[in-house]
XYZ file of C-alpha atoms in Angstrom:
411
model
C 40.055 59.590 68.496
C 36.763 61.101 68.068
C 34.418 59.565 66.554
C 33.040 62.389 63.606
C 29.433 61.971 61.848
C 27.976 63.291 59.084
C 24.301 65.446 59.589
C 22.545 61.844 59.182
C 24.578 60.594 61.886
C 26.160 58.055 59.901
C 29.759 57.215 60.560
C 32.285 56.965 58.644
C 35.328 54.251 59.140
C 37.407 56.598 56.592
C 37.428 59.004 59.616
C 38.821 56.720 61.819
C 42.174 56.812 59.874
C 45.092 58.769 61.495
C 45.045 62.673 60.546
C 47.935 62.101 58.295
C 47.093 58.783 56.474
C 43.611 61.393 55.646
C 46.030 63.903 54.414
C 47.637 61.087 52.185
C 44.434 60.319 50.668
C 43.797 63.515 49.960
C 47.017 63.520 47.947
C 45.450 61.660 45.430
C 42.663 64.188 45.258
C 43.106 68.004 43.490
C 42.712 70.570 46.072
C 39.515 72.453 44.248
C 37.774 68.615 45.289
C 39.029 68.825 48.898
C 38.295 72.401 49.677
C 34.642 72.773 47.909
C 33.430 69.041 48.714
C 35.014 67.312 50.540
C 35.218 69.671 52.884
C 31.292 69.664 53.747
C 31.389 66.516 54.860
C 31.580 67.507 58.492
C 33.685 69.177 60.973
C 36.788 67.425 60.995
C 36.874 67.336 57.277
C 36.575 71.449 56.875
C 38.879 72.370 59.529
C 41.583 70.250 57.807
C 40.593 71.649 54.456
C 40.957 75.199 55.730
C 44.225 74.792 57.331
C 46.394 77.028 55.265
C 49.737 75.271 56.200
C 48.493 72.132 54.702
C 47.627 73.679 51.207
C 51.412 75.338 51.638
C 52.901 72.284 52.411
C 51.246 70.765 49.035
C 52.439 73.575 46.912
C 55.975 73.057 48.106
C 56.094 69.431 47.685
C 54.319 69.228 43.953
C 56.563 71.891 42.640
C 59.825 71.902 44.954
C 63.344 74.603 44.536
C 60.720 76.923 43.412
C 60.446 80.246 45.103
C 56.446 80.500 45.093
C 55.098 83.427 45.008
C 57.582 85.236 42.973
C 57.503 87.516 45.382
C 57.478 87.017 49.072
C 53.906 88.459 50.628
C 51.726 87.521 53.555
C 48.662 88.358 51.860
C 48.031 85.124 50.287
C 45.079 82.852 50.503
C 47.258 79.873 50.107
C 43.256 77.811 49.810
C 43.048 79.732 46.677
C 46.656 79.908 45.116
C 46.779 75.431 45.434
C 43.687 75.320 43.902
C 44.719 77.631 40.895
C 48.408 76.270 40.939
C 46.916 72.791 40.373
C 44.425 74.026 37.258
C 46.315 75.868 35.172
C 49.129 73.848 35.541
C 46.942 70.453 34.832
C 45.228 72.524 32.008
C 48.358 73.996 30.436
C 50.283 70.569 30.695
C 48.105 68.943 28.529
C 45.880 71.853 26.117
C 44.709 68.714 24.018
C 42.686 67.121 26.764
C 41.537 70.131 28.687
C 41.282 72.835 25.906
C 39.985 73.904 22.601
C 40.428 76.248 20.184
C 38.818 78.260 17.978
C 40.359 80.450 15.401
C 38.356 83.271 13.692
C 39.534 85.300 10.803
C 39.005 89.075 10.346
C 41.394 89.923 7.302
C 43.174 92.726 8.993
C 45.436 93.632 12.085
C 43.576 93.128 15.244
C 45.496 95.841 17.233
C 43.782 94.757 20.760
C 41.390 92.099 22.239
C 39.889 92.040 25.796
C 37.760 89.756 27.912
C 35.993 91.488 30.481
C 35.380 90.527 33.638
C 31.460 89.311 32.502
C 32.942 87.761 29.800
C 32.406 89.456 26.815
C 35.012 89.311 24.198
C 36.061 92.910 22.938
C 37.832 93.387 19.403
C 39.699 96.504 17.870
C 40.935 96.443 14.383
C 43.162 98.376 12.471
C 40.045 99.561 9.943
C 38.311 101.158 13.217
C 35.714 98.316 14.104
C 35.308 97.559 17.475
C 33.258 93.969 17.998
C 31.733 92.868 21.034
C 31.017 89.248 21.239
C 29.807 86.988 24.038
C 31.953 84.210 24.614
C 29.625 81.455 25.463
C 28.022 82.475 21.712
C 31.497 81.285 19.689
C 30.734 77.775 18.793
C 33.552 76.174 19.772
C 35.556 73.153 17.786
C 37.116 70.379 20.195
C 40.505 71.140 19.052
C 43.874 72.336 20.605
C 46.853 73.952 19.317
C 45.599 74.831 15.992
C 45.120 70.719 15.408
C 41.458 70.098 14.283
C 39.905 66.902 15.621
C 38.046 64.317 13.308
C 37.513 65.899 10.648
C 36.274 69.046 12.512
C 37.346 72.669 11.659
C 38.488 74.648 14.226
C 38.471 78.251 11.748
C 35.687 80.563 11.066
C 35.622 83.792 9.383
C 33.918 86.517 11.799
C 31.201 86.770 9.311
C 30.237 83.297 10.192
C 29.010 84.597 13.537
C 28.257 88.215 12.746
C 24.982 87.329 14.066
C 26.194 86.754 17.459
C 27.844 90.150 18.447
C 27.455 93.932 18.128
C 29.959 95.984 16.404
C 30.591 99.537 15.429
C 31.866 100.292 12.108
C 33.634 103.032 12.931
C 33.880 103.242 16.135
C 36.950 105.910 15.951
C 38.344 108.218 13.047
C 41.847 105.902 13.685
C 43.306 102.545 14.873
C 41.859 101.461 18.395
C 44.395 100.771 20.100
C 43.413 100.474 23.898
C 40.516 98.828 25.557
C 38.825 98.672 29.223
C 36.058 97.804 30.860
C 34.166 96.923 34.184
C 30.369 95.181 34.748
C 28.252 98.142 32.543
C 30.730 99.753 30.351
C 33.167 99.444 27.964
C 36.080 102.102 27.055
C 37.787 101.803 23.874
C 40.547 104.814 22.960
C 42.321 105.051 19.175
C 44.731 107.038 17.052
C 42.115 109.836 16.941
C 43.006 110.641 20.121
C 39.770 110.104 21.546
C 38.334 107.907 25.009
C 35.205 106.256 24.048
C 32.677 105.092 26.706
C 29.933 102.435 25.344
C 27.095 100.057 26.500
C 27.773 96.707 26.042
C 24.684 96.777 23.571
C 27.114 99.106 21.755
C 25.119 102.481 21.887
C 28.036 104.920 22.654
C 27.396 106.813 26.041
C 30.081 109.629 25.798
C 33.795 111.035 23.811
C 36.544 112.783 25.209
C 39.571 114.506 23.464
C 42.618 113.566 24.684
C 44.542 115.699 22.495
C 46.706 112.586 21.121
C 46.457 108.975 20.328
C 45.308 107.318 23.671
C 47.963 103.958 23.558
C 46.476 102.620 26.715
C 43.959 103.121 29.452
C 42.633 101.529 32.524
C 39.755 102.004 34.376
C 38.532 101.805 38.109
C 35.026 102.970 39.140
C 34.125 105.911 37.614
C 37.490 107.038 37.217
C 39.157 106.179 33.820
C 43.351 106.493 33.112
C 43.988 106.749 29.290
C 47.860 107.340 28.449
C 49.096 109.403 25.261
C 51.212 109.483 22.592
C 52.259 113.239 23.579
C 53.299 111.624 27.059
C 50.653 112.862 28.647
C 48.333 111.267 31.343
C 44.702 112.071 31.213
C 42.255 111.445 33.961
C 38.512 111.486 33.003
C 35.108 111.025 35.377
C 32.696 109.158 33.978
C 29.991 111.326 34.497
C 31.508 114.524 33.264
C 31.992 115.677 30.064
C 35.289 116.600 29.396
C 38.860 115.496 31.482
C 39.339 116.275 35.065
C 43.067 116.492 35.087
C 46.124 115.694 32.823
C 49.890 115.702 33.184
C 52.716 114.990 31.152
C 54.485 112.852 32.847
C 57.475 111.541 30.381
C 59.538 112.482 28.003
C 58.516 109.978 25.389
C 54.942 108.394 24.409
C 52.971 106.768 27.463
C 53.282 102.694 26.926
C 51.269 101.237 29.323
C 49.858 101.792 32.866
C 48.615 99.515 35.855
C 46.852 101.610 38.776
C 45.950 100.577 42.351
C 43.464 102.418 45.047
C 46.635 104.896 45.903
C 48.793 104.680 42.920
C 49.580 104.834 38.752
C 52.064 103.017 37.386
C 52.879 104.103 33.557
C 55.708 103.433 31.885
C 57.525 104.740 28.516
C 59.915 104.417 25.437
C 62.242 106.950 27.421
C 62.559 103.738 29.162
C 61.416 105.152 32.682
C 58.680 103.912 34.927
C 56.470 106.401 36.872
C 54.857 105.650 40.050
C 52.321 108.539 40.377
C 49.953 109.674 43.195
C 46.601 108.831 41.574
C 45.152 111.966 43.502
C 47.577 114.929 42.671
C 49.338 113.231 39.193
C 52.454 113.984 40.858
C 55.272 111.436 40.126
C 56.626 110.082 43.683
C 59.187 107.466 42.267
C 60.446 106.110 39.447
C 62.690 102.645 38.318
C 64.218 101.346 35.089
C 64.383 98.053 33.880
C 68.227 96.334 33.101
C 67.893 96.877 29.565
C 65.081 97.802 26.344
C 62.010 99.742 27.840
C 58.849 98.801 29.173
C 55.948 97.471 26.376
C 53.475 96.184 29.042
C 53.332 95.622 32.634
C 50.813 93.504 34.796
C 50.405 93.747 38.863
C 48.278 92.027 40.934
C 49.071 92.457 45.016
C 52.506 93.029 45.176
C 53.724 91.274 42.310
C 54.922 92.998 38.590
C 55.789 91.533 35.689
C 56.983 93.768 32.714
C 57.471 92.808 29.242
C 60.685 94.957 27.269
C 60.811 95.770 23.601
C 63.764 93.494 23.678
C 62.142 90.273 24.734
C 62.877 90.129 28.322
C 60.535 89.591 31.273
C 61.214 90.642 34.460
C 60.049 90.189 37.911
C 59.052 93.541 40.265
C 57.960 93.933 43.920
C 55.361 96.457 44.268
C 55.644 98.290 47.780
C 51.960 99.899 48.207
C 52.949 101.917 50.887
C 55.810 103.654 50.442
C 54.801 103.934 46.008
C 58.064 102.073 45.078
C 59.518 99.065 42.702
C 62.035 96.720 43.236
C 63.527 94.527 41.029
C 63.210 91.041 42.048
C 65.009 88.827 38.772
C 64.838 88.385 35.225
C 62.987 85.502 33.503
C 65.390 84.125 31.294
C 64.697 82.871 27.430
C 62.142 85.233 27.443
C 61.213 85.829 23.957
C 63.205 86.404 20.630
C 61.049 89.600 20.212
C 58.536 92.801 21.999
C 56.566 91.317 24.340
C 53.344 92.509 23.744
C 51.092 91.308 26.344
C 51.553 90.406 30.004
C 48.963 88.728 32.788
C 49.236 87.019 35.407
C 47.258 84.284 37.675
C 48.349 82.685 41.456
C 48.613 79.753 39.186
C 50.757 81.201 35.996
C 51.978 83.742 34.155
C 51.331 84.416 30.573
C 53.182 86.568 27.954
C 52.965 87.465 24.517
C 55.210 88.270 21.593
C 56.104 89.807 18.205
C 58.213 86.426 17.493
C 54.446 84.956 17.574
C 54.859 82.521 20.720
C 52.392 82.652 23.386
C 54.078 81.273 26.830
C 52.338 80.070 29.765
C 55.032 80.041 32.594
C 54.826 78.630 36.161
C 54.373 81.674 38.051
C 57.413 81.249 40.450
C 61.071 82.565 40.813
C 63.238 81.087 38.056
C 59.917 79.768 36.173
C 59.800 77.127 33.808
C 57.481 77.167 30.561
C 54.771 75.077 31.165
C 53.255 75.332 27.107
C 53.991 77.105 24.287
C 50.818 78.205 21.899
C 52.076 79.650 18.674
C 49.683 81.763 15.937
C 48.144 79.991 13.030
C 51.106 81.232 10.469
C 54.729 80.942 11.103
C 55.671 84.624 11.318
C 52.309 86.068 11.538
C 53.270 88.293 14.677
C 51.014 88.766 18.192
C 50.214 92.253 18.532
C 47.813 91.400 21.725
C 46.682 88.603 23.840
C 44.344 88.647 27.199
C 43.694 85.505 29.483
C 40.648 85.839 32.046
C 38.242 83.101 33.637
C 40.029 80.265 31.901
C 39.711 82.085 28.336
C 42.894 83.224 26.560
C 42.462 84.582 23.321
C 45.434 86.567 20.995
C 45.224 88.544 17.787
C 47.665 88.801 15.044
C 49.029 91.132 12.442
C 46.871 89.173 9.600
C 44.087 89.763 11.441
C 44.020 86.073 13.394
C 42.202 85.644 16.499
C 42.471 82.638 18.435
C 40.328 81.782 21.248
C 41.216 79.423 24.032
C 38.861 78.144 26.757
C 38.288 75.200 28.962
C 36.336 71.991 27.191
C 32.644 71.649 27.843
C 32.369 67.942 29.573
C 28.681 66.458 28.937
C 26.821 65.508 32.022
């Protein structure tokens, strides 16, 4: 065998070891350590970190009769879905060690919550307030699962740390009930039936009528989506000053919407999804769901997962060419009520519900529930819930929000 050095041309006997007694060390090591350090060792090291079959390989073995992804693709960075397989299930296993919590109270119904992608926590409530916090800014008790530590409390009332974020009174005439947002902007839309654009210092940068309450929105460059109560799509530039296009494109109230470069995806409570040429607003296809209708959807690649007024999740295969859904299965003992929220990871899935149960779920065929968060009061229902950069954080009907994130370890 060759004999590998490092840059200081020192050897190394470790390196001497048979290729697969290395690979059994490396067992004993997660993948993030093998792939990001390890891995600069030298040579030999980094070629077997990137070899994608190996990281495969692990995936199968560590979680075995489970169909991973959920559905089948080639585009997979299999580097990437090991390490994030590994973390959120060694994070969701065991919340007390890894996580804390931090519950803050607002008094009334927080109707959506949303961390962006900069991480900024964004708040609508049912009295019209939007708040705009910065997540590294929430002091943060060392306590999991609503269980307070030594004596420590993990609740606050928001005015506790009113200091720490921006917020608009009245940031619409109604209830805000849809939020997005990329790196410089924020969109909130509300029962006013109004799309809001803002700064994230909170000066507001431009309205548009929508003609009817906007119930959800998404945005992608300067293009924003914002779905209506009077089933009507609406597509607005940025940087003009009223609507570009709209369409009515159901025969009920539009739910909820995911979009790609080529493609919207909306559904509604005439229990129909859309798949819509993002240029023309022209519906292509549609597909229904076993039973209930659509409440929330979430694709990433190829994969959807859609929540039903009855409980149910269920498991879609996104075709990006041809503009088409196929159902894949159905995740059983959902939830008891709506599901309200939906994301998804390469390492879980996460849902949402009326019956107040958060579920973090391997993110496999036939998954199993890895944990189980529930809201502070039995009863007290989830009306939203977003998970982002290892940060989950849902809002209630009695205006709870809980706040999840990763520990801070001292070094």
């Amino acid at each position: 065998m060759e004999d590998y050095q490092s840059s200081s041309g020192e050897s190394f006997p470790f390196l001497e070891l048979p290729p697969e007694l290395i690979l059994r060390v490396c067992d004993y090591l997660d993948s993030f350590t093998v792939i990001n350090i390890l891995s600069k060792v030298c040579l030999f090291l980094s070629d077997l970190a990137n070899d994608e079959l190996i990281w495969k390989t692990r995936i199968r073995k560590r979680w075995p009769r489970k169909r991973y992804p959920a559905v089948q693709t080639n585009n997979i960075d299999w580097k990437d879905a090991c390490i994030s397989r590994e973390s959120e299930y060694r994070k969701w296993a065991n919340p007390a060690e890894h996580m804390q919590r931090k519950d803050i109270h607002f008094g009334i119904c927080i109707d959506v919550a949303h961390i962006t992608k900069n991480d900024h926590l964004i708040i609508g409530l049912r009295n019209h307030t939007l708040y705009n916090f910065k997540i590294s800014d929430i002091p943060m008790a060392c306590s999991s699962d609503g269980v307070a530590q030594d004596g420590e409390n993990h609740s606050i009332y928001v005015n506790d740390i009113s200091s720490k974020t921006t917020f608009q009174k009245f940031a619409h005439e109604g209830w805000i009930w849809a939020i997005c947002s990329d790196e410089s902007k924020l969109c909130s839309g509300g029962w006013d039936a109004k799309i809001k654009l803002w700064e994230y210092s909170g000066e507001e940068i431009s309205s548009y009528k929508c003609g009817s309450a906007v119930l959800c929105s998404s945005m992608m460059g300067n293009e924003i989506l914002a779905g209506t109560f009077n089933k009507t799509l609406f597509k607005i530039d940025s940087r003009c000053k009223e609507p570009i296009a709209s369409q009515k494109i159901h025969a009920r109230a539009v739910l909820c919407m995911q979009q790609t470069k080529r493609w919207i995806i909306t559904s509604s409570e005439s229990k129909i999804i859309n798949i819509i040429d993002r240029n023309t607003l022209k519906t292509i296809n549609t597909a229904k769901i076993p039973a209930g209708y659509p409440g929330c959807m979430s694709l990433v690649g190829n994969t959807m997962y859609i929540g039903s007024n009855l409980g149910a999740i269920y498991i879609y295969s996104f075709d990006e060419q041809l503009g088409c859904l196929a159902y894949i299965e159905t995740i059983e003992n959902g939830h008891e009520k709506t599901v309200r929220s939906v994301r998804q990871t390469l390492g879980c899935i996460v849902t949402a519900s009326k019956d107040s149960m958060c579920k973090i779920w391997e993110p496999s065929g036939t998954p199993s529930v890895i944990h189980t968060l529930s809201s502070t009061k039995e009863k007290d229902e989830i009306c939203t819930m977003d998970y982002r950069n290892d940060k989950l954080v849902m809002g209630t009907g009695e205006g709870t929000l809980s706040l999840f994130r990763l520990k801070q370890t001292n070094t």
